PDB file of C-alpha atoms and ligand atoms in Angstrom:
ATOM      1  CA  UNK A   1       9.317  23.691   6.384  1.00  0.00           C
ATOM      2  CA  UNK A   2       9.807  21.605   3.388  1.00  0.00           C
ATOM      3  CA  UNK A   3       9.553  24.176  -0.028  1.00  0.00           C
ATOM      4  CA  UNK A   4       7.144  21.454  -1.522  1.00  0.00           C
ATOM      5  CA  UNK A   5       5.200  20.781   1.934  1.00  0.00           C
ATOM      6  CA  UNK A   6       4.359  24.553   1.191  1.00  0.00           C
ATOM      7  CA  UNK A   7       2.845  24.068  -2.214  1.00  0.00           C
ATOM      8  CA  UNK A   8       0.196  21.490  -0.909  1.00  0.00           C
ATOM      9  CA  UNK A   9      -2.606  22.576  -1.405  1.00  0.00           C
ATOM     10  CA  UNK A  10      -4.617  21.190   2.249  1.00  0.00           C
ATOM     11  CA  UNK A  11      -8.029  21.183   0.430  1.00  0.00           C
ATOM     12  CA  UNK A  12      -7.118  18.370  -1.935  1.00  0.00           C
ATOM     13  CA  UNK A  13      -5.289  15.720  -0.339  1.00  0.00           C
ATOM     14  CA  UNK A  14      -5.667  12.130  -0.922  1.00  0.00           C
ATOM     15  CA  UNK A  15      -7.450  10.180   1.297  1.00  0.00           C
ATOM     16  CA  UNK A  16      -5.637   6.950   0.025  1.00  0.00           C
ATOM     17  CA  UNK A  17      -2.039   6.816  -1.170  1.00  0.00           C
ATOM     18  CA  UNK A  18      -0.825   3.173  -2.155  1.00  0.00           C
ATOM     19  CA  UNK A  19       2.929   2.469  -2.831  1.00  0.00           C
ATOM     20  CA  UNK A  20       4.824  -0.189  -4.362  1.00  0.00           C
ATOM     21  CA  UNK A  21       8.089  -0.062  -2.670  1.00  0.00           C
ATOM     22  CA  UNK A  22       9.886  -1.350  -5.602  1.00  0.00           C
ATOM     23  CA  UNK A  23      14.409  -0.936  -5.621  1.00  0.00           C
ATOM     24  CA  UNK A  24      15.584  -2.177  -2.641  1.00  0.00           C
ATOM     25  CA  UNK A  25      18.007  -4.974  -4.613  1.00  0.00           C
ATOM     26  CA  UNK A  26      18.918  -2.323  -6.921  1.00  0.00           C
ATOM     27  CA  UNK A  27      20.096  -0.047  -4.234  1.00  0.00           C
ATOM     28  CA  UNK A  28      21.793  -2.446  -2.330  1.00  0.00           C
ATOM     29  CA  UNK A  29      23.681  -3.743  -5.543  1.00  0.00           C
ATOM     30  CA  UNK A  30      24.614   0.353  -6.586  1.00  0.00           C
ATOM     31  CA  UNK A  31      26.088   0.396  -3.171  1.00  0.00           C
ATOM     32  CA  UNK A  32      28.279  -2.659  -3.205  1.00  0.00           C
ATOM     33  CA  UNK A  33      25.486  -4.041  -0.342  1.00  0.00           C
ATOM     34  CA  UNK A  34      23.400  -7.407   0.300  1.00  0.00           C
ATOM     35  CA  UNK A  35      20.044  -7.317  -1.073  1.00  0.00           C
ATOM     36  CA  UNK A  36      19.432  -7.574   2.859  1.00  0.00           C
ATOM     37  CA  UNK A  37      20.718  -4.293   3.817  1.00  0.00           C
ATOM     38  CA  UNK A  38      18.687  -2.304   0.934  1.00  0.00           C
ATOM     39  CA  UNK A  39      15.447  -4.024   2.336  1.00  0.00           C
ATOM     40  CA  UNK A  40      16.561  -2.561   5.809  1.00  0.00           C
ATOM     41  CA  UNK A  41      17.352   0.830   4.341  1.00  0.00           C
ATOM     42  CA  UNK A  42      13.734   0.314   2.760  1.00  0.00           C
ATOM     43  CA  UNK A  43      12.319   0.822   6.329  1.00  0.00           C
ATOM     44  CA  UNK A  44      13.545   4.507   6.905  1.00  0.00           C
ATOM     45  CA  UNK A  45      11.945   5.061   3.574  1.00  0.00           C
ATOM     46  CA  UNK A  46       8.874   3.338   5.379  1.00  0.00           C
ATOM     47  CA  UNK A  47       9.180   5.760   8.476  1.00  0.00           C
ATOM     48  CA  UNK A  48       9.360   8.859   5.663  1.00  0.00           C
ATOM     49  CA  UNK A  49       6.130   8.092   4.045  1.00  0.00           C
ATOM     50  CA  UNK A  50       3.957   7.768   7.260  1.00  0.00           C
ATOM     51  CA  UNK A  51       5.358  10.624   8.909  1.00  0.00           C
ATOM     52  CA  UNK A  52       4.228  12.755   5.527  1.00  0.00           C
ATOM     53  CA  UNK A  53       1.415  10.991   5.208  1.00  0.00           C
ATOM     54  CA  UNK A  54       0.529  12.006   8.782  1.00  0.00           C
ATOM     55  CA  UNK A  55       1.793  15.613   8.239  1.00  0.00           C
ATOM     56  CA  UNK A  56      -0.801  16.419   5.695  1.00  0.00           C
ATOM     57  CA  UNK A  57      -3.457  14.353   6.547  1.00  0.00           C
ATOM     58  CA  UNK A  58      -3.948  11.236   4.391  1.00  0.00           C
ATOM     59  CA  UNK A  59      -5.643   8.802   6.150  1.00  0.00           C
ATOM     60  CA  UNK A  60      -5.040   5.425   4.518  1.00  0.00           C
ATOM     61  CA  UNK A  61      -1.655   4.515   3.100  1.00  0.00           C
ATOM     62  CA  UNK A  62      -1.086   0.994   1.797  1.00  0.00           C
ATOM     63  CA  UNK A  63       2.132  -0.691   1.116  1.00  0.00           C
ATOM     64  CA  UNK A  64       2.679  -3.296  -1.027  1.00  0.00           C
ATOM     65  CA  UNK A  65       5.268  -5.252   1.426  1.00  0.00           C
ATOM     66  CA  UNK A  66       5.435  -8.577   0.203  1.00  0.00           C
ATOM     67  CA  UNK A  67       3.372 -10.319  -2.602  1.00  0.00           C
ATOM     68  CA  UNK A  68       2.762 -14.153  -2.846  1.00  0.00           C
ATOM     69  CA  UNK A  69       5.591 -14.063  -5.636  1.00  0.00           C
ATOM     70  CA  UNK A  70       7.660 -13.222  -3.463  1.00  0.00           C
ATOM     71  CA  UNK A  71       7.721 -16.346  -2.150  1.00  0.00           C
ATOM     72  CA  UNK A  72       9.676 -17.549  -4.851  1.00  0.00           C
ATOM     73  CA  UNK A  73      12.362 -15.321  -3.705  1.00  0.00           C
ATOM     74  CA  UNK A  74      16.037 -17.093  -2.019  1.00  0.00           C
ATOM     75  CA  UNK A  75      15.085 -18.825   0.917  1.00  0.00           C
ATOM     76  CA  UNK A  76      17.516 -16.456   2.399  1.00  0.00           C
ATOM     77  CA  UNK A  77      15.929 -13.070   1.061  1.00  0.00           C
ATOM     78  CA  UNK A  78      12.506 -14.379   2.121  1.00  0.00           C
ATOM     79  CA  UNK A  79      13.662 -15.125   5.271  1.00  0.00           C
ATOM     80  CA  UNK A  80      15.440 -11.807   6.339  1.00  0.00           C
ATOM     81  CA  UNK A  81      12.628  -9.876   5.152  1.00  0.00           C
ATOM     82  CA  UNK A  82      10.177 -11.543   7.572  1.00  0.00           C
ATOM     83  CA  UNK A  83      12.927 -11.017  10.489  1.00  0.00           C
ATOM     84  CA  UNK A  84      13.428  -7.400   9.082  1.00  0.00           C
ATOM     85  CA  UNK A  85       9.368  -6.995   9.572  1.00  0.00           C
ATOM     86  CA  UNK A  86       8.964  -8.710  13.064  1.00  0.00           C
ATOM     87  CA  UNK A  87      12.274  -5.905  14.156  1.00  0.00           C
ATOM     88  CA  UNK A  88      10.627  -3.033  12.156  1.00  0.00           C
ATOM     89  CA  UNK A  89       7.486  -3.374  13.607  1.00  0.00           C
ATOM     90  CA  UNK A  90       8.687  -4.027  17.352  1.00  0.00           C
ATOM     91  CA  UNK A  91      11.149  -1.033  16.863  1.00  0.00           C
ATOM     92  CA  UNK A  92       8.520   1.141  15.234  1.00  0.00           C
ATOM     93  CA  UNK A  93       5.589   0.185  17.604  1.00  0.00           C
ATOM     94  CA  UNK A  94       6.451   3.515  19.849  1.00  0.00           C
ATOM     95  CA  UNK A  95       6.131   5.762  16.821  1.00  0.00           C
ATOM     96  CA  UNK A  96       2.857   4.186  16.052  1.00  0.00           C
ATOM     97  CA  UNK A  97       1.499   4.817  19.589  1.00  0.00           C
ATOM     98  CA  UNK A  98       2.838   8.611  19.699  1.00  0.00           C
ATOM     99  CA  UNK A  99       1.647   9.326  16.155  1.00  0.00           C
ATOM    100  CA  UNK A 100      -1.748   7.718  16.470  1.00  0.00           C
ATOM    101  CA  UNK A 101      -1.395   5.430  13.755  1.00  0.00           C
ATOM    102  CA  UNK A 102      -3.254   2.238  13.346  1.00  0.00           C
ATOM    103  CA  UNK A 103      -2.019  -0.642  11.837  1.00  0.00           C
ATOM    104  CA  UNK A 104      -4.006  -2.930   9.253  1.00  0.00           C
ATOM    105  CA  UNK A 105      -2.825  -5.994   7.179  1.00  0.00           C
ATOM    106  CA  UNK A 106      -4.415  -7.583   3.682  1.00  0.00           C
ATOM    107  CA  UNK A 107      -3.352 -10.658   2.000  1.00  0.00           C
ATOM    108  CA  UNK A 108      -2.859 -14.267   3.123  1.00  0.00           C
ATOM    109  CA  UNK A 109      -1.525 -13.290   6.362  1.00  0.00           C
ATOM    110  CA  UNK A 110      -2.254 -16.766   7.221  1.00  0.00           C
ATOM    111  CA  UNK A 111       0.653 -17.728   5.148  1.00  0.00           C
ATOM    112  CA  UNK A 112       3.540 -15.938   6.617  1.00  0.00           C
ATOM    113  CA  UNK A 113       5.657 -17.492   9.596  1.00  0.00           C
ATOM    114  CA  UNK A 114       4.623 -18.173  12.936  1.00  0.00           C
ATOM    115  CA  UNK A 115       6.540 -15.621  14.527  1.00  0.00           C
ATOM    116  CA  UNK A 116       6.100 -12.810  11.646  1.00  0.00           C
ATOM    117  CA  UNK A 117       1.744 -13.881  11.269  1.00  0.00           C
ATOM    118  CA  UNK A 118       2.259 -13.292  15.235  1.00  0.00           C
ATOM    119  CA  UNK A 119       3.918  -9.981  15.413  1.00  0.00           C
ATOM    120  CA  UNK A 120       1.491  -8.682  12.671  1.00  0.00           C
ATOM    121  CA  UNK A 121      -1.764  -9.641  14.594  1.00  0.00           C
ATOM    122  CA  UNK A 122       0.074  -7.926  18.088  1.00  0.00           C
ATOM    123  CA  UNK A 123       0.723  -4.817  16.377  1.00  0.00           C
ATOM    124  CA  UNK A 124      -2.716  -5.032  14.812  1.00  0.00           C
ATOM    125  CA  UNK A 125      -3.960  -4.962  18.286  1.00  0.00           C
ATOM    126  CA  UNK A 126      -2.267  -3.135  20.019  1.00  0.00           C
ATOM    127  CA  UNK A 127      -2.853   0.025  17.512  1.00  0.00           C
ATOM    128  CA  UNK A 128      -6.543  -0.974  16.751  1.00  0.00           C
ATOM    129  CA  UNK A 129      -7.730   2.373  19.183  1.00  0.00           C
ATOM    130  CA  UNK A 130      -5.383   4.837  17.327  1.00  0.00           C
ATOM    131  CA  UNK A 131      -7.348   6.776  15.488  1.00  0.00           C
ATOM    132  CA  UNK A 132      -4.958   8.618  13.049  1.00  0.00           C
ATOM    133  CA  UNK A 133      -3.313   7.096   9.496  1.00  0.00           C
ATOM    134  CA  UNK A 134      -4.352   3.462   8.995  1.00  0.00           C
ATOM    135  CA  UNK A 135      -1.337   2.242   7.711  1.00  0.00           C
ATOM    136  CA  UNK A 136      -1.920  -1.232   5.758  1.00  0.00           C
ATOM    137  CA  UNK A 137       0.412  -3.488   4.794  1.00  0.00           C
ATOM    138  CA  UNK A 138       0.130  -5.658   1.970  1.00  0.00           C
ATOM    139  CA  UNK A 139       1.454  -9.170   3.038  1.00  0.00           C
ATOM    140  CA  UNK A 140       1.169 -12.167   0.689  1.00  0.00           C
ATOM    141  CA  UNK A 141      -0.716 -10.198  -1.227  1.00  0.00           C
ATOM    142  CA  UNK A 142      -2.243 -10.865  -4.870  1.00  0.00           C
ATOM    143  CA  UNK A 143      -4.930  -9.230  -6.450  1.00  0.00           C
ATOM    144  CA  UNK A 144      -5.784 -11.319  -8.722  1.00  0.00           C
ATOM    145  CA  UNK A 145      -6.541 -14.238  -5.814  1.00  0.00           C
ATOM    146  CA  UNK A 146      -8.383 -11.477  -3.740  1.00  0.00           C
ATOM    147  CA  UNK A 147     -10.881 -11.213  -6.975  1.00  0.00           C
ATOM    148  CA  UNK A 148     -11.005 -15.119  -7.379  1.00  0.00           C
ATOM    149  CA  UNK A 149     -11.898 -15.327  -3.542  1.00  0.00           C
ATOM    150  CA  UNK A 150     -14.304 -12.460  -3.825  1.00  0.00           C
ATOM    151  CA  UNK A 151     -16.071 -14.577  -6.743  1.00  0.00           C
ATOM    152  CA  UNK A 152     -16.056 -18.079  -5.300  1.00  0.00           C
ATOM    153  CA  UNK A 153     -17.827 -16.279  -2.247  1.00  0.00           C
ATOM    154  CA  UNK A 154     -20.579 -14.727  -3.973  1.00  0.00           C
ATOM    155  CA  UNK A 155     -21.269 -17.914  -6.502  1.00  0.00           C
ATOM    156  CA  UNK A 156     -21.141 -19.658  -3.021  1.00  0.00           C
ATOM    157  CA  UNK A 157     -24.178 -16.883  -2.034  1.00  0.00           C
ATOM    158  CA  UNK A 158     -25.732 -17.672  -5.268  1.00  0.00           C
ATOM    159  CA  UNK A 159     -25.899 -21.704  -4.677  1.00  0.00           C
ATOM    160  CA  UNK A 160     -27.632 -20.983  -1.166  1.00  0.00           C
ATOM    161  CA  UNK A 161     -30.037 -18.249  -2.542  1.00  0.00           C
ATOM    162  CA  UNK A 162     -28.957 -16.116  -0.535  1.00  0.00           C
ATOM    163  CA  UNK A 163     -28.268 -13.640  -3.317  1.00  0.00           C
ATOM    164  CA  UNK A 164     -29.767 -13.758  -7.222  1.00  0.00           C
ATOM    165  CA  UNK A 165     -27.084 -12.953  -9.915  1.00  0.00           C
ATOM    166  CA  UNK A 166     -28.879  -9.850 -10.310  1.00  0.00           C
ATOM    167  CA  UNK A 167     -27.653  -8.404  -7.004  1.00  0.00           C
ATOM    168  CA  UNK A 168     -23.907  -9.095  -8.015  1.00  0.00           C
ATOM    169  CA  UNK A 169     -22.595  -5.689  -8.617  1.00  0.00           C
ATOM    170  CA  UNK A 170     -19.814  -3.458  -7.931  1.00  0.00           C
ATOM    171  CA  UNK A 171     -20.530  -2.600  -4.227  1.00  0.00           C
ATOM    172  CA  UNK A 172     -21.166  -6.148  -3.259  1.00  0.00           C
ATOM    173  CA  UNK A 173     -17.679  -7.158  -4.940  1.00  0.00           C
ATOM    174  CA  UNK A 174     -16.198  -4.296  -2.878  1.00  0.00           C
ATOM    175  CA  UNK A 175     -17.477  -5.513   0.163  1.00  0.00           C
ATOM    176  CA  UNK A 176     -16.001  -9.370  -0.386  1.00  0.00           C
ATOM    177  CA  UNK A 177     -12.666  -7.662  -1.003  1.00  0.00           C
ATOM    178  CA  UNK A 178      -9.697  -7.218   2.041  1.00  0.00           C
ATOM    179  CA  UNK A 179     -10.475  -3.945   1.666  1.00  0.00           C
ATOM    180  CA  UNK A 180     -13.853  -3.679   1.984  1.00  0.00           C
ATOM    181  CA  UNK A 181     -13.258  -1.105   4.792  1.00  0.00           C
ATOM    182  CA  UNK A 182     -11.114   1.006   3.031  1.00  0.00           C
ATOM    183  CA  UNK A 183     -11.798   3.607  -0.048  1.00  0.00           C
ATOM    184  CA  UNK A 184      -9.803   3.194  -3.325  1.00  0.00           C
ATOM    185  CA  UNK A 185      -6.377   4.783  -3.548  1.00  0.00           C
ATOM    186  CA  UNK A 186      -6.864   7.888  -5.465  1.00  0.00           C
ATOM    187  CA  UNK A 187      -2.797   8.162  -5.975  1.00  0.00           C
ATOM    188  CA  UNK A 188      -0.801   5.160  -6.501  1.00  0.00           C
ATOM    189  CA  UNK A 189       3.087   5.991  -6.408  1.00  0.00           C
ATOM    190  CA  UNK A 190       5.698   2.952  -7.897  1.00  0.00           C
ATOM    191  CA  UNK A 191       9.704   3.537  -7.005  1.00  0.00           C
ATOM    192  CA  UNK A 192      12.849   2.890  -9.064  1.00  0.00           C
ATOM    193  CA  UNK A 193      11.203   3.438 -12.763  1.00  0.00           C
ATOM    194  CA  UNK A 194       9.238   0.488 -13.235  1.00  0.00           C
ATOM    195  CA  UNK A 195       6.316   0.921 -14.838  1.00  0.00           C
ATOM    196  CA  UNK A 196       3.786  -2.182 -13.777  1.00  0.00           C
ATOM    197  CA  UNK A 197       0.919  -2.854 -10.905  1.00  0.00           C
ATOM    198  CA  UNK A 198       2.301  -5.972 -10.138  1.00  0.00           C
ATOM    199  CA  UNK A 199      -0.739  -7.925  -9.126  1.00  0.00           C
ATOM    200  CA  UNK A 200      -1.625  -4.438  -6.732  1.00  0.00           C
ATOM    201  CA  UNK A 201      -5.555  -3.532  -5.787  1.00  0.00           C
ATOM    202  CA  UNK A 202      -6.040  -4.059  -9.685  1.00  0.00           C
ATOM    203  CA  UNK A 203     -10.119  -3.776  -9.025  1.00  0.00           C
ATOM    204  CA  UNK A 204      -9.376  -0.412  -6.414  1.00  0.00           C
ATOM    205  CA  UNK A 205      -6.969   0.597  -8.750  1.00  0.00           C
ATOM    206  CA  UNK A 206      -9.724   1.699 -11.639  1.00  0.00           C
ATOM    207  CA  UNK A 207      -9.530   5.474 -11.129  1.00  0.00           C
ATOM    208  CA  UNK A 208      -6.931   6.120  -9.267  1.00  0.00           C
ATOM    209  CA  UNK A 209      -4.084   8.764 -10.234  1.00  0.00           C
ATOM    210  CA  UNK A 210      -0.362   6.763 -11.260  1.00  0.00           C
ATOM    211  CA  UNK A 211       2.842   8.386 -10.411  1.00  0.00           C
ATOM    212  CA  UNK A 212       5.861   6.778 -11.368  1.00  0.00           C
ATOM    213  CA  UNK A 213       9.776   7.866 -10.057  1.00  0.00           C
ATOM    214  CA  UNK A 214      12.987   6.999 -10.758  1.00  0.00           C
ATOM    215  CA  UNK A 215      13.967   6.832  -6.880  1.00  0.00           C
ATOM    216  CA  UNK A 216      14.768   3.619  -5.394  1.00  0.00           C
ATOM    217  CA  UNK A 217      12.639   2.998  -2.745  1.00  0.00           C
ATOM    218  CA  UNK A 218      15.561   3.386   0.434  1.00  0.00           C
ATOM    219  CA  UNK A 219      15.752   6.459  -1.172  1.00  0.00           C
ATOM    220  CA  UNK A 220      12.391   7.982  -0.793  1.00  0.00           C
ATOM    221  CA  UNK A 221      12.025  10.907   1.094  1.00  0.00           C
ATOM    222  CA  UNK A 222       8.935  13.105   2.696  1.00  0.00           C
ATOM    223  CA  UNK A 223       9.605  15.483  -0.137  1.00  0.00           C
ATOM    224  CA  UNK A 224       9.129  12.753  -3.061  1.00  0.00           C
ATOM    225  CA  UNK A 225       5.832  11.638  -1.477  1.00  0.00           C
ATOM    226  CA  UNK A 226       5.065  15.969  -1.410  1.00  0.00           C
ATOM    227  CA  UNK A 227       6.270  15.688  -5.019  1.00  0.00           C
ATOM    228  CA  UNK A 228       3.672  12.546  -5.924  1.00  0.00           C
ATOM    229  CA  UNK A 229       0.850  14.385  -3.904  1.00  0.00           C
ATOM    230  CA  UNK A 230       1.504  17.870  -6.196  1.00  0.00           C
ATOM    231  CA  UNK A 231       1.537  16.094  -9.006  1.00  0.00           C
ATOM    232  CA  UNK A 232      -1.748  14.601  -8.030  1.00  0.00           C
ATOM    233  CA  UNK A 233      -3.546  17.580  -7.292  1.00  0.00           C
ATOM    234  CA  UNK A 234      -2.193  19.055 -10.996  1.00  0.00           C
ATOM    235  CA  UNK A 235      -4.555  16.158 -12.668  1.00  0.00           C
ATOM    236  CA  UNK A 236      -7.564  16.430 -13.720  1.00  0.00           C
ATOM    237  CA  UNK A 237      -9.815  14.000 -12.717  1.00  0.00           C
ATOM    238  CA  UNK A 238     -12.509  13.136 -15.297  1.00  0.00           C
ATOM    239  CA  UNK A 239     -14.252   9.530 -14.310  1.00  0.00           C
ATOM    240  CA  UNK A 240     -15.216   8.968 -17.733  1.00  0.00           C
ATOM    241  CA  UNK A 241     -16.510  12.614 -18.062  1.00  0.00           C
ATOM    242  CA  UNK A 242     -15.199  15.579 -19.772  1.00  0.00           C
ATOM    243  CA  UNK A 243     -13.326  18.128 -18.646  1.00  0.00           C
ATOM    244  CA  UNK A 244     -16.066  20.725 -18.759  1.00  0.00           C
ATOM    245  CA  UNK A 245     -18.786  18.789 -16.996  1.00  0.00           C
ATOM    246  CA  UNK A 246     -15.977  18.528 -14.144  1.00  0.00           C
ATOM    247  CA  UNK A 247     -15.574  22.228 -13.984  1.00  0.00           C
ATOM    248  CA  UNK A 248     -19.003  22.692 -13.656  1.00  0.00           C
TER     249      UNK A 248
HETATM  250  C1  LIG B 301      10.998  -4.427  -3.397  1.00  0.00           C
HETATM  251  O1  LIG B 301      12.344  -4.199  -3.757  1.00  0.00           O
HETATM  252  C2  LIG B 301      10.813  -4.472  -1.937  1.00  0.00           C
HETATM  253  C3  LIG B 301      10.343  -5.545  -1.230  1.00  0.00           C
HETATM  254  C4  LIG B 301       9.976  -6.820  -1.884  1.00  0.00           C
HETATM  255  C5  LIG B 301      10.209  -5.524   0.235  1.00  0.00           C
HETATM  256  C6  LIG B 301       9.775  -4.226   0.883  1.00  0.00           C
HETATM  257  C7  LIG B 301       9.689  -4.383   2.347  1.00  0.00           C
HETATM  258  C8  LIG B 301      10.167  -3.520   3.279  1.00  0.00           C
HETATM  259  C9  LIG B 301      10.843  -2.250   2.943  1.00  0.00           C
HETATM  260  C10 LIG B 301       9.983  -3.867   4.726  1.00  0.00           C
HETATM  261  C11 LIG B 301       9.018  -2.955   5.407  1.00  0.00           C
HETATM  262  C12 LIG B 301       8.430  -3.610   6.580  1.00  0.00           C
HETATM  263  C13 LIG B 301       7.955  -3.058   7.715  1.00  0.00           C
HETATM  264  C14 LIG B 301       7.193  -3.921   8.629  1.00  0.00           C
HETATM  265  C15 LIG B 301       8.190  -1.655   8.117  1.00  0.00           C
HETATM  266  P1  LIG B 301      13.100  -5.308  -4.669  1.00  0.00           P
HETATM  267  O2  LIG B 301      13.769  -6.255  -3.743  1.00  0.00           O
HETATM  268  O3  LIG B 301      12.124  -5.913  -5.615  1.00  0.00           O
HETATM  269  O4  LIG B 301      14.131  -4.427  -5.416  1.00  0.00           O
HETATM  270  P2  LIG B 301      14.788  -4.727  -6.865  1.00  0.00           P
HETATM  271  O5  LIG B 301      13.654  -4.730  -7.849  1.00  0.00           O
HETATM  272  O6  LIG B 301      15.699  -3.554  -7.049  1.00  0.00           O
HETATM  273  O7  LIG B 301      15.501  -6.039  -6.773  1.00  0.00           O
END
């Protein structure tokens, strides 16, 4: 067993870990590779997290897998990465089923290629009875649009009276938000140094924990994500209180 995966302490894991997989490019480029090939490596790195994840018992992880500026991307990088996601998920579908893991989507799903948006709503399916991680991917994703729909459907509520301003609060933002379903991250972990959000669950994102690395994503291993969780549970955290009301 992993010297790390020892130091966990089981009474304090996260129930929500979201990841930017950021370094793919970077890693291909250090290795004389196409950008291609370091996306491809970035789906072992994929296969690492979820089998840690489902090791110590987190229950949601979200990925941040491709974000509407991504679009803007090559043609050609755009278009690998969707055939690198309709192989991933047809090679990995066996893993899912043997490690219970379901598998959700948020973002404009609706925007992605016929064959990818198709593959995605299969896998969806097929997994919906697994009861273990609910692994989400993020797929033409932006937050900021997710809080612009989430506002044009409550004013909407408010021009039927169906709602008064006065109702318009946190929970009832939560609940117009893809992830209505799903609790905040408490741990957010970002690859290869950068030190942004990105347009990532910027409203779920309030409280939650940051942990930055250096590693580029394809080279993420169980024992990083051990390393983010560690570092986790060595916070304190205050939600706007002090430290000794926590320890109360
Ligand atoms: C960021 O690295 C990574 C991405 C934009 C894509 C991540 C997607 C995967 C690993 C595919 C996983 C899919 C499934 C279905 C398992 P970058 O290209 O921005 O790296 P750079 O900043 O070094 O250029």
């Amino acid at each position: 067993m992993s010297l790390l995966l020892k130091n966990i302490n089981t009474d304090k894991i996260p129930q929500h870990i979201a990841v930017v997989m950021d370094g793919n490019g970077r890693w291909a480029k250090n290795n004389g590779l196409l950008r291609a090939i370091g996306h491809k490596s970035g789906v072992k790195a994929v296969r690492e997290v979820v089998q840690a994840c489902n090791d110590i018992g987190v229950k949601h992880l979200t990925l941040y897998t491709f974000s509407t500026e991504n679009w803007n991307r090559p043609k050609v990088e755009v278009n690998a990465l969707m055939e690198l996601m309709v192989d991933s998920l047809t090679k990995e579908l066996a893993g899912f089923m043997k490690n219970n893991v379901k598998i959700l989507t948020i973002g404009d799903t609706e925007d992605l290629p016929k064959r990818c948006k198709r593959k995605f709503a299969d896998v969806v399916a097929m997994t919906a009875n697994n009861s273990g991680l609910n692994l989400i991917f993020a797929l033409s994703y932006s937050s900021r649009k997710e809080i612009t729909s989430a506002v044009k459907a409550i004013a909407e509520a408010v021009l039927k009276n169906e709602i008064s301003p006065e109702e318009i609060n946190s929970e009832l933002i939560d609940k117009h938000l893809y992830t209505s379903a799903i609790p905040d991250p408490e741990l957010l972990i970002r690859t290869s140094g950068e030190l942004r959000i990105s347009n990532f669950l910027l409203w779920q994102l309030a409280y939650s924990e940051l942990y930055f690395t250096p590693v580029l994503w394809p080279d993420f291993k169980k024992d990083d994500l051990y390393a983010a969780v560690i570092d986790y549970q060595q916070r304190e955290r205050r939600f706007g209180k002090t430290s000794e009301q926590i320890k109360k």
